[in-house]
Amino acid sequence: MQEEFTISTNKKQELIDITDRINSIIRKSKIKNGLCNVFAAHATAAIIINENYDPNICLDLIDALNKLVPSGVWRHDKIDGNADSHIKYAILGPSETIPIKNGKLDLGRWQSVMFAELDGPRSNRKIIVTALGDKD
Ligand code: ZN
């Protein structure tokens, strides 16, 4: 099965925990065991898995990306000024694939699925969830 949803972001850069949203889509699909792919259909927003118990980890990741990739010094900045967002996105990647076990994401104790906004705020960020597997 496949389902899309959109989210709005409020900051230039932020991480948004979408784990519950993905689990409710899997619940609806009735898939018990299989694989779930979560894909951001954008070139300046990524999907990652990371800890969200301490929200400072999200801020630290954004700080680290900003230290690695300065803004305003790239060729693409002449077009629309967001080359650093594209580079950060390419480092993080557009998707994650997660095992489904007993009808939900089989994440580790400290893992959450996060949408990484890298060029916000945006009102219409599209996430595509594809779940494959056995229903019994
Ligand atoms: Zn651009």
mmCIF file of C-alpha atoms in Angstrom, residues 13-105:
data_model
loop_
_atom_site.group_PDB
_atom_site.id
_atom_site.type_symbol
_atom_site.label_atom_id
_atom_site.label_comp_id
_atom_site.label_asym_id
_atom_site.label_seq_id
_atom_site.Cartn_x
_atom_site.Cartn_y
_atom_site.Cartn_z
ATOM 1 C CA GLN A 13 15.595 24.433 9.527
ATOM 2 C CA GLU A 14 13.887 21.995 11.860
ATOM 3 C CA LEU A 15 13.325 18.326 12.557
ATOM 4 C CA ILE A 16 9.747 17.094 12.965
ATOM 5 C CA ASP A 17 8.992 13.688 14.499
ATOM 6 C CA ILE A 18 6.622 11.808 12.153
ATOM 7 C CA THR A 19 6.873 8.352 13.812
ATOM 8 C CA ASP A 20 3.275 8.326 15.132
ATOM 9 C CA ARG A 21 1.919 9.417 11.754
ATOM 10 C CA ILE A 22 3.762 6.564 9.983
ATOM 11 C CA ASN A 23 2.613 4.009 12.579
ATOM 12 C CA SER A 24 -1.019 5.027 12.112
ATOM 13 C CA ILE A 25 -0.696 4.535 8.327
ATOM 14 C CA ILE A 26 0.780 1.055 8.928
ATOM 15 C CA ARG A 27 -2.030 0.235 11.382
ATOM 16 C CA LYS A 28 -4.599 1.191 8.732
ATOM 17 C CA SER A 29 -2.818 -0.964 6.119
ATOM 18 C CA LYS A 30 -3.199 -4.047 8.361
ATOM 19 C CA ILE A 31 0.327 -5.150 7.375
ATOM 20 C CA LYS A 32 1.795 -7.248 10.226
ATOM 21 C CA ASN A 33 5.354 -7.907 9.081
ATOM 22 C CA GLY A 34 7.277 -6.312 6.240
ATOM 23 C CA LEU A 35 9.049 -3.124 5.241
ATOM 24 C CA CYS A 36 8.056 0.532 5.259
ATOM 25 C CA ASN A 37 9.718 3.170 3.098
ATOM 26 C CA VAL A 38 9.271 6.837 4.047
ATOM 27 C CA PHE A 39 10.225 9.252 1.256
ATOM 28 C CA ALA A 40 10.306 13.050 1.158
ATOM 29 C CA ALA A 41 9.438 14.268 -2.359
ATOM 30 C CA HIS A 42 11.689 17.335 -2.238
ATOM 31 C CA ALA A 43 15.289 18.412 -2.930
ATOM 32 C CA THR A 44 15.694 20.487 0.241
ATOM 33 C CA ALA A 45 14.001 18.247 2.844
ATOM 34 C CA ALA A 46 15.142 14.856 4.090
ATOM 35 C CA ILE A 47 13.979 11.828 6.085
ATOM 36 C CA ILE A 48 16.266 10.594 8.851
ATOM 37 C CA ILE A 49 16.152 8.319 11.885
ATOM 38 C CA ASN A 50 17.598 9.724 15.078
ATOM 39 C CA GLU A 51 16.998 10.135 18.785
ATOM 40 C CA ASN A 52 14.306 12.608 19.754
ATOM 41 C CA TYR A 53 14.136 11.829 23.502
ATOM 42 C CA ASP A 54 16.590 14.671 24.074
ATOM 43 C CA PRO A 55 15.434 17.343 21.576
ATOM 44 C CA ASN A 56 18.901 18.948 21.778
ATOM 45 C CA ILE A 57 20.100 16.183 19.442
ATOM 46 C CA CYS A 58 17.921 17.688 16.693
ATOM 47 C CA LEU A 59 19.378 21.146 17.314
ATOM 48 C CA ASP A 60 22.912 19.717 17.455
ATOM 49 C CA LEU A 61 22.429 17.992 14.090
ATOM 50 C CA ILE A 62 21.257 21.252 12.511
ATOM 51 C CA ASP A 63 24.233 23.093 14.060
ATOM 52 C CA ALA A 64 26.634 20.428 12.768
ATOM 53 C CA LEU A 65 25.195 20.647 9.226
ATOM 54 C CA ASN A 66 25.518 24.445 9.331
ATOM 55 C CA LYS A 67 29.177 24.123 10.407
ATOM 56 C CA LEU A 68 29.893 21.615 7.642
ATOM 57 C CA VAL A 69 28.046 23.501 4.883
ATOM 58 C CA PRO A 70 28.218 27.309 4.967
ATOM 59 C CA SER A 71 25.528 29.278 3.138
ATOM 60 C CA GLY A 72 25.993 31.822 0.345
ATOM 61 C CA VAL A 73 29.252 30.525 -1.176
ATOM 62 C CA TRP A 74 27.985 28.103 -3.839
ATOM 63 C CA ARG A 75 27.255 28.340 -7.599
ATOM 64 C CA HIS A 76 23.543 27.516 -7.180
ATOM 65 C CA ASP A 77 23.141 30.496 -4.812
ATOM 66 C CA LYS A 78 23.022 32.706 -7.960
ATOM 67 C CA ILE A 79 19.772 30.915 -8.927
ATOM 68 C CA ASP A 80 17.733 30.875 -5.715
ATOM 69 C CA GLY A 81 20.101 31.262 -2.791
ATOM 70 C CA ASN A 82 19.591 27.835 -1.232
ATOM 71 C CA ALA A 83 22.574 25.733 -2.348
ATOM 72 C CA ASP A 84 23.443 24.889 1.267
ATOM 73 C CA SER A 85 19.940 23.408 1.721
ATOM 74 C CA HIS A 86 20.429 21.143 -1.319
ATOM 75 C CA ILE A 87 23.867 19.996 -0.069
ATOM 76 C CA LYS A 88 22.602 19.257 3.465
ATOM 77 C CA TYR A 89 19.697 17.334 1.933
ATOM 78 C CA ALA A 90 22.100 15.263 -0.215
ATOM 79 C CA ILE A 91 24.107 14.376 2.916
ATOM 80 C CA LEU A 92 20.997 13.240 4.842
ATOM 81 C CA GLY A 93 19.090 11.612 1.969
ATOM 82 C CA PRO A 94 15.439 11.509 0.857
ATOM 83 C CA SER A 95 14.233 8.297 2.511
ATOM 84 C CA GLU A 96 14.518 5.612 5.154
ATOM 85 C CA THR A 97 13.339 2.002 5.019
ATOM 86 C CA ILE A 98 12.263 0.487 8.338
ATOM 87 C CA PRO A 99 11.173 -3.065 9.253
ATOM 88 C CA ILE A 100 7.512 -3.569 10.227
ATOM 89 C CA LYS A 101 6.977 -6.069 13.058
ATOM 90 C CA ASN A 102 3.670 -6.906 14.731
ATOM 91 C CA GLY A 103 1.904 -4.102 12.834
ATOM 92 C CA LYS A 104 4.248 -1.222 13.671
ATOM 93 C CA LEU A 105 7.672 0.192 12.921
#
